[in-house]
Amino acid sequence: MRERAIRDRSDESPHDRSTTDPAGAAHGRADRADRLSALVPRLKRICGGDGVITDASRRRTYESDGLTYHAEVPGVVVLPTTAEQVAEVLGLCAAEGVPFVPRGAGTGLSAGALPRTDGVLVTTSRMRRVIEVDPDNECAVVQPGVANLDITRAAAPYGYYYAPDPSSQQVCSVGGNIAENSGGAHCLKYGFTVNHVLGLQIATPQGGLVRLGGKAPEAPGYDLIGAFIGSEGTLGIATEATVRLVRTPQKVTTLLAAFTGMDAGGEAVSSVVAEGVLPAAVEMMDALSIEAAEAAVACDYPEGAGAVLIVELDGPAADVDADAAMVRRLCERAGAFEIREASGAAERARIWKGRKSAFAAVGRISPAYIVQDGVVPRTALGEVLGDIARLSAESGIRVANVFHAGDGNLHPLVLFDDAEPGAGERAAEVSGAILDLCIRHGGSITGEHGVGVDKACSMPRMFTPQDLETMDLFRRAFDPAGVANPEKLLPTPRLCGEVPGVRKDVHPLVAEGRAEQF
Amino acid sequence: MSGEDQQARVEADGAVGALAASGVPVRPGADRDAVGGVVPRWVAEPADADGCAAVAAAAARDGLALVPRGAGTKIGWGAPLRRCDVVLDVSALNRVDHAAGDLVVEAGAGTPVEDLADVLGASGQRLPVDPVVPGSTVGGVVATGLSGPGRMLYGPVRDLILGMTVVRADGVAASSGGRVVKNVAGYDLGKLHAGALGTLGIITSVTFRLRPVPPAAHTVSARADDPARARELVASVQRSHTAPTAIEVDRPAAGAVTVHVLLEGPKDGIRARADEVSSLLPGSSVSEDLPEGWGELPGGPGDTLLKLTSPPARLPAVLDALAEAAPDAGPLPVRGSAGSGVLFSALPSATDPVNAVRAVASLRARVEEATGGHGSLTVLDAPRPVHDAGLDPWGTVPGLPLMRSIKKNLDPDGVLSPGRFAGGI
Ligand SMILES: Cc1cc2nc3c(=O)[nH]c(=O)nc-3n(C[C@H](O)[C@H](O)[C@H](O)COP(=O)(O)OP(=O)(O)OC[C@H]3O[C@@H](n4cnc5c(N)ncnc54)[C@H](O)[C@@H]3O)c2cc1C
């Protein structure tokens, strides 16, 4: 997220650079630049003059998403206000063979919204209306640019909320959530975005507008909603969503248990699962991330804790009380030396403070870091954490562990000093080796941040060529011309080499001389 | 027999050699293998997923239409097949790999759902998919996307799928998703196959997320005088903090509406929750058992089985419409999830086929109108004469061009269960 090891060095006009043509045949580049320039007046007719950005310095503000070391200045940026405008823009792109990239709030962490210098960046930031809150049918209808938390804000007066809660929920857009199938700390119990969308309107890569589902569940035909969610902007643009609202729970109890070591914490989690308790969230932090959080926000976690476990329970009051008593017993049995319990909002916020600040806090103890996102079967957590500790000891690279312990989603923070020559590469190696561990244990290369550009070349480590070919057949059913967010999600020979395989030590952008390491 | 059928038969006659070359046991189709009245030329019974792939590859070479089958409990669902040369029986694919500590199971498509429940139950776990049709296999439940009362809390069956392996029309095996509960790598193609009636691929195994078996369960049941009152009761429970697993309505052909609320959870809390629900439903009774017919489809053999969806608040309009749908049949029986807005109903087998077709069309129009276009009516299963009388099982299906395009890319020759799905897919 804040990795700064690789930086785009290009200052030349974006039209002089090409993404589809690394060899840089000058005349191809000129062609594309011309084509894009010719498009501008037509885009302005669709989105209005203030809905099209051509100015180079303003375009540059869109050059990356949350994964800033991938950067490309978009050829042109459009800011439509209606679904019809989005569809018209895509229709135009299709007709002219110009690629487009959808963008929400730009908080993505896999470079899924990385723009194209030869393409149109379609940003939903002017589509921010909560169209309707319908408590009777327990749903809300929203435009794609609405911030995740704004749905909950709109629903709260009726006693409802929108359950998927990525940590970026103040900013990230519903459209981005749909594209990434985002989850949050509470997905253990409530699931991901895909479990909370009843209807979508999408603009297809061919310029059509299609309504799928609505306020009633299970529309007839193939489940295109389910297949679209998590498609990372490669199947079109979500222009409206009908999302499920969930009744605000009667009671929420949050427990913080401190252990001397990670093993004991892990054992507590296992026994909670074995007893059949389903908490809303189970989060764990190791000594290094606790240290960072203390330094940054003085969260005042129990002194001497080698691991902190946060367990949140919600639901009917009587159930929550019963489950909380059980979790407390299990933590004690696993060796917790201190347990705190919060039922009020303020106390709860105190417990969460350290966890929520953990990523940013790492900045206090390290000049730079890489956030990895991998998944292992929950039962393999202990072993994998041991392996990570070994990797860290062998390489001399510190790794702080903050993770969703309930579902095995790891977010190791690989720390390095970007002023030290070679440190960035070594950190990237450790980060890559952690992904290897996830794959070796039958897990996944991404639990929530998505594939984007960042992990496209890692896909063959998890899927066979036949799996990937099938996914590509599906993709082309929506986007036969290959204009929708090209070179994201699936590996391409250009980005990954003819035999997509092992992650490269050198980043492809670096290899192509379009970015440099420092 | 249509010209197309005849042609298929001729091709099939010459194709036994090709199927035999797959190395999989193949026998001639018998009457008991008939799919919607059509007896397949051959029935292939592979021992494993590789065998499925070999049969599909062999069938593809000769352009034979292939229909996957589990226990066959819902084999006639959808529109009648245009062709049915080979039934691919996946019963032998019944391996269960249960990772109890991870609350995950991978099951072969042919695994009977009841057997799976036994394996999971031994570890105090379950797949929260109601056994709507007894005897179903994992593949059949997923391919029909058939969910019961628990869909309200746990989601429909497709929500519980973590990963899937299918054999494509060309015999290539491909997986998507994974074996961990959280994973966003690649397209989630399992969602697409759920409810696709075997038209996009042959499901060979499915990985599901599981839930612990709740320590206690209570059902609170109450009569409602009319549909409007039933909705009021449902809404009051939804607005409460009792976190029900299911809110069902049940109205037999001749009778009043009953609302059932299922609560599950820790023993310590269940009585208090049941009391609270009970106070919201005047005259209700509380039971530790599930009511009779819980989660079962209404109607009987030979009936025309209907699925209706609506925004939950439009329940009364849909119930009213069902009461008046078929003048010669009287009120239709209805059962389903009032909480999520999915109801099942049935036109009696005695209904004249032409009248049945008419009733479906007018009911569909009424449901669409009463739900502001949000609701739908699909016919899950109908006797052949009703189909032949001109039944449209699907109605308008938004997104159909995209669906056709997906079908074309995954099954370019249209050999997987052809004709069964929306728009003739
Ligand atoms: C501090 C921080 C914390 C985070 N925490 C979490 C977390 O807890 N859980 C989690 O899952 N993620 C998390 N993320 C990642 C990120 O916030 C999510 O992936 C989010 O859903 C992205 O939304 P966005 O609007 O910023 O999308 P963008 O970054 O703008 O785009 C993301 C992808 O979506 C596509 N896209 C955007 N809008 C649309 C649309 N309308 N239609 C189709 N495609 C579209 C883009 O092309 C791109 O591929 C975090 C990120 C940050 C920076």
CSV table of C-alpha atoms and ligand atoms in Angstrom, one decimal, chain A residues 1 65-66 101-109 111-113 124 144 165-168 171-185 228 232-234 236-239 359 404 448-449 485, ligand 1:
chain,number,residue,atom,x,y,z
A,1,MET,CA,0.0,0.0,0.0
A,65,ASP,CA,-4.7,3.4,-7.2
A,66,GLY,CA,-3.7,2.5,-3.7
A,101,VAL,CA,-10.4,1.3,-17.3
A,102,PRO,CA,-13.1,1.7,-14.6
A,103,ARG,CA,-12.2,3.6,-11.4
A,104,GLY,CA,-14.1,4.2,-8.2
A,105,ALA,CA,-12.3,5.8,-5.3
A,106,GLY,CA,-8.9,4.5,-6.3
A,107,THR,CA,-8.2,2.7,-3.0
A,108,GLY,CA,-7.6,-0.7,-4.6
A,109,LEU,CA,-4.5,-2.5,-3.6
A,111,ALA,CA,-3.5,-1.9,-9.4
A,112,GLY,CA,-6.8,-2.9,-10.8
A,113,ALA,CA,-7.6,0.7,-11.6
A,124,THR,CA,-17.5,7.1,-11.0
A,144,PRO,CA,-21.6,3.1,-8.0
A,165,ASP,CA,-17.1,-3.3,5.9
A,166,PRO,CA,-13.6,-3.0,4.3
A,167,SER,CA,-11.2,-1.0,6.4
A,168,SER,CA,-11.3,1.6,3.6
A,171,VAL,CA,-13.7,6.2,1.1
A,172,CYS,CA,-14.0,3.2,-1.1
A,173,SER,CA,-16.9,3.1,-3.6
A,174,VAL,CA,-19.6,0.4,-3.9
A,175,GLY,CA,-18.6,0.0,-7.5
A,176,GLY,CA,-15.0,-0.8,-6.4
A,177,ASN,CA,-16.4,-3.2,-3.7
A,178,ILE,CA,-18.4,-5.0,-6.4
A,179,ALA,CA,-15.4,-5.2,-8.7
A,180,GLU,CA,-13.2,-6.6,-6.0
A,181,ASN,CA,-15.8,-8.6,-4.0
A,182,SER,CA,-14.6,-6.8,-1.0
A,183,GLY,CA,-15.0,-8.1,2.5
A,184,GLY,CA,-14.1,-6.6,5.9
A,185,ALA,CA,-13.3,-7.7,9.4
A,228,PHE,CA,-19.8,-10.0,-12.3
A,232,GLU,CA,-12.3,-6.3,-11.4
A,233,GLY,CA,-13.7,-4.1,-14.0
A,234,THR,CA,-13.1,-6.5,-16.8
A,236,GLY,CA,-18.0,-3.8,-17.8
A,237,ILE,CA,-19.0,-1.0,-15.3
A,238,ALA,CA,-21.5,-1.3,-12.6
A,239,THR,CA,-23.7,1.7,-12.9
A,359,PHE,CA,-1.2,-0.7,8.8
A,404,HIS,CA,-8.1,-12.1,10.0
A,448,GLU,CA,-9.5,-9.5,-0.6
A,449,HIS,CA,-7.2,-7.1,-2.5
A,485,ASN,CA,-9.6,-3.2,-18.3
C,1,LIG,C1,-6.3,1.6,3.9
C,1,LIG,C2,-7.0,0.5,3.1
C,1,LIG,C3,-7.7,-0.5,3.7
C,1,LIG,C4,-8.3,-1.4,2.9
C,1,LIG,N1,-9.0,-2.4,3.5
C,1,LIG,C5,-9.7,-3.3,2.8
C,1,LIG,C6,-10.4,-4.4,3.5
C,1,LIG,O1,-10.5,-4.4,4.7
C,1,LIG,N2,-11.1,-5.3,2.7
C,1,LIG,C7,-11.0,-5.2,1.3
C,1,LIG,O2,-11.6,-6.1,0.7
C,1,LIG,N3,-10.3,-4.3,0.7
C,1,LIG,C8,-9.6,-3.3,1.4
C,1,LIG,N4,-8.9,-2.4,0.8
C,1,LIG,C9,-8.8,-2.4,-0.7
C,1,LIG,C10,-9.9,-1.5,-1.4
C,1,LIG,O3,-10.3,-0.5,-0.6
C,1,LIG,C11,-11.0,-2.3,-2.0
C,1,LIG,O4,-10.6,-3.1,-3.0
C,1,LIG,C12,-12.1,-1.4,-2.5
C,1,LIG,O5,-13.3,-2.2,-2.9
C,1,LIG,C13,-11.8,-0.6,-3.8
C,1,LIG,O6,-12.8,0.4,-4.0
C,1,LIG,P1,-12.4,1.7,-4.9
C,1,LIG,O7,-13.7,2.4,-5.1
C,1,LIG,O8,-11.4,2.4,-4.3
C,1,LIG,O9,-12.0,1.0,-6.2
C,1,LIG,P2,-10.8,1.4,-7.2
C,1,LIG,O10,-9.5,1.2,-6.5
C,1,LIG,O11,-11.1,2.7,-7.9
C,1,LIG,O12,-11.0,0.2,-8.3
C,1,LIG,C14,-10.8,-1.1,-7.9
C,1,LIG,C15,-11.2,-2.0,-9.1
C,1,LIG,O13,-12.6,-1.9,-9.3
C,1,LIG,C16,-12.8,-1.5,-10.7
C,1,LIG,N5,-14.0,-0.7,-10.6
C,1,LIG,C17,-14.2,0.5,-9.9
C,1,LIG,N6,-15.4,0.9,-10.0
C,1,LIG,C18,-16.1,0.0,-10.8
C,1,LIG,C19,-17.4,0.0,-11.3
C,1,LIG,N7,-18.4,0.9,-11.0
C,1,LIG,N8,-17.7,-1.1,-12.1
C,1,LIG,C20,-16.8,-2.0,-12.4
C,1,LIG,N9,-15.5,-2.0,-12.0
C,1,LIG,C21,-15.2,-1.0,-11.2
C,1,LIG,C22,-11.5,-0.9,-11.1
C,1,LIG,O14,-11.3,-1.0,-12.5
C,1,LIG,C23,-10.5,-1.7,-10.4
C,1,LIG,O15,-10.2,-2.9,-11.1
C,1,LIG,C24,-8.2,-1.4,1.5
C,1,LIG,C25,-7.5,-0.4,0.9
C,1,LIG,C26,-6.9,0.6,1.7
C,1,LIG,C27,-6.2,1.7,1.0
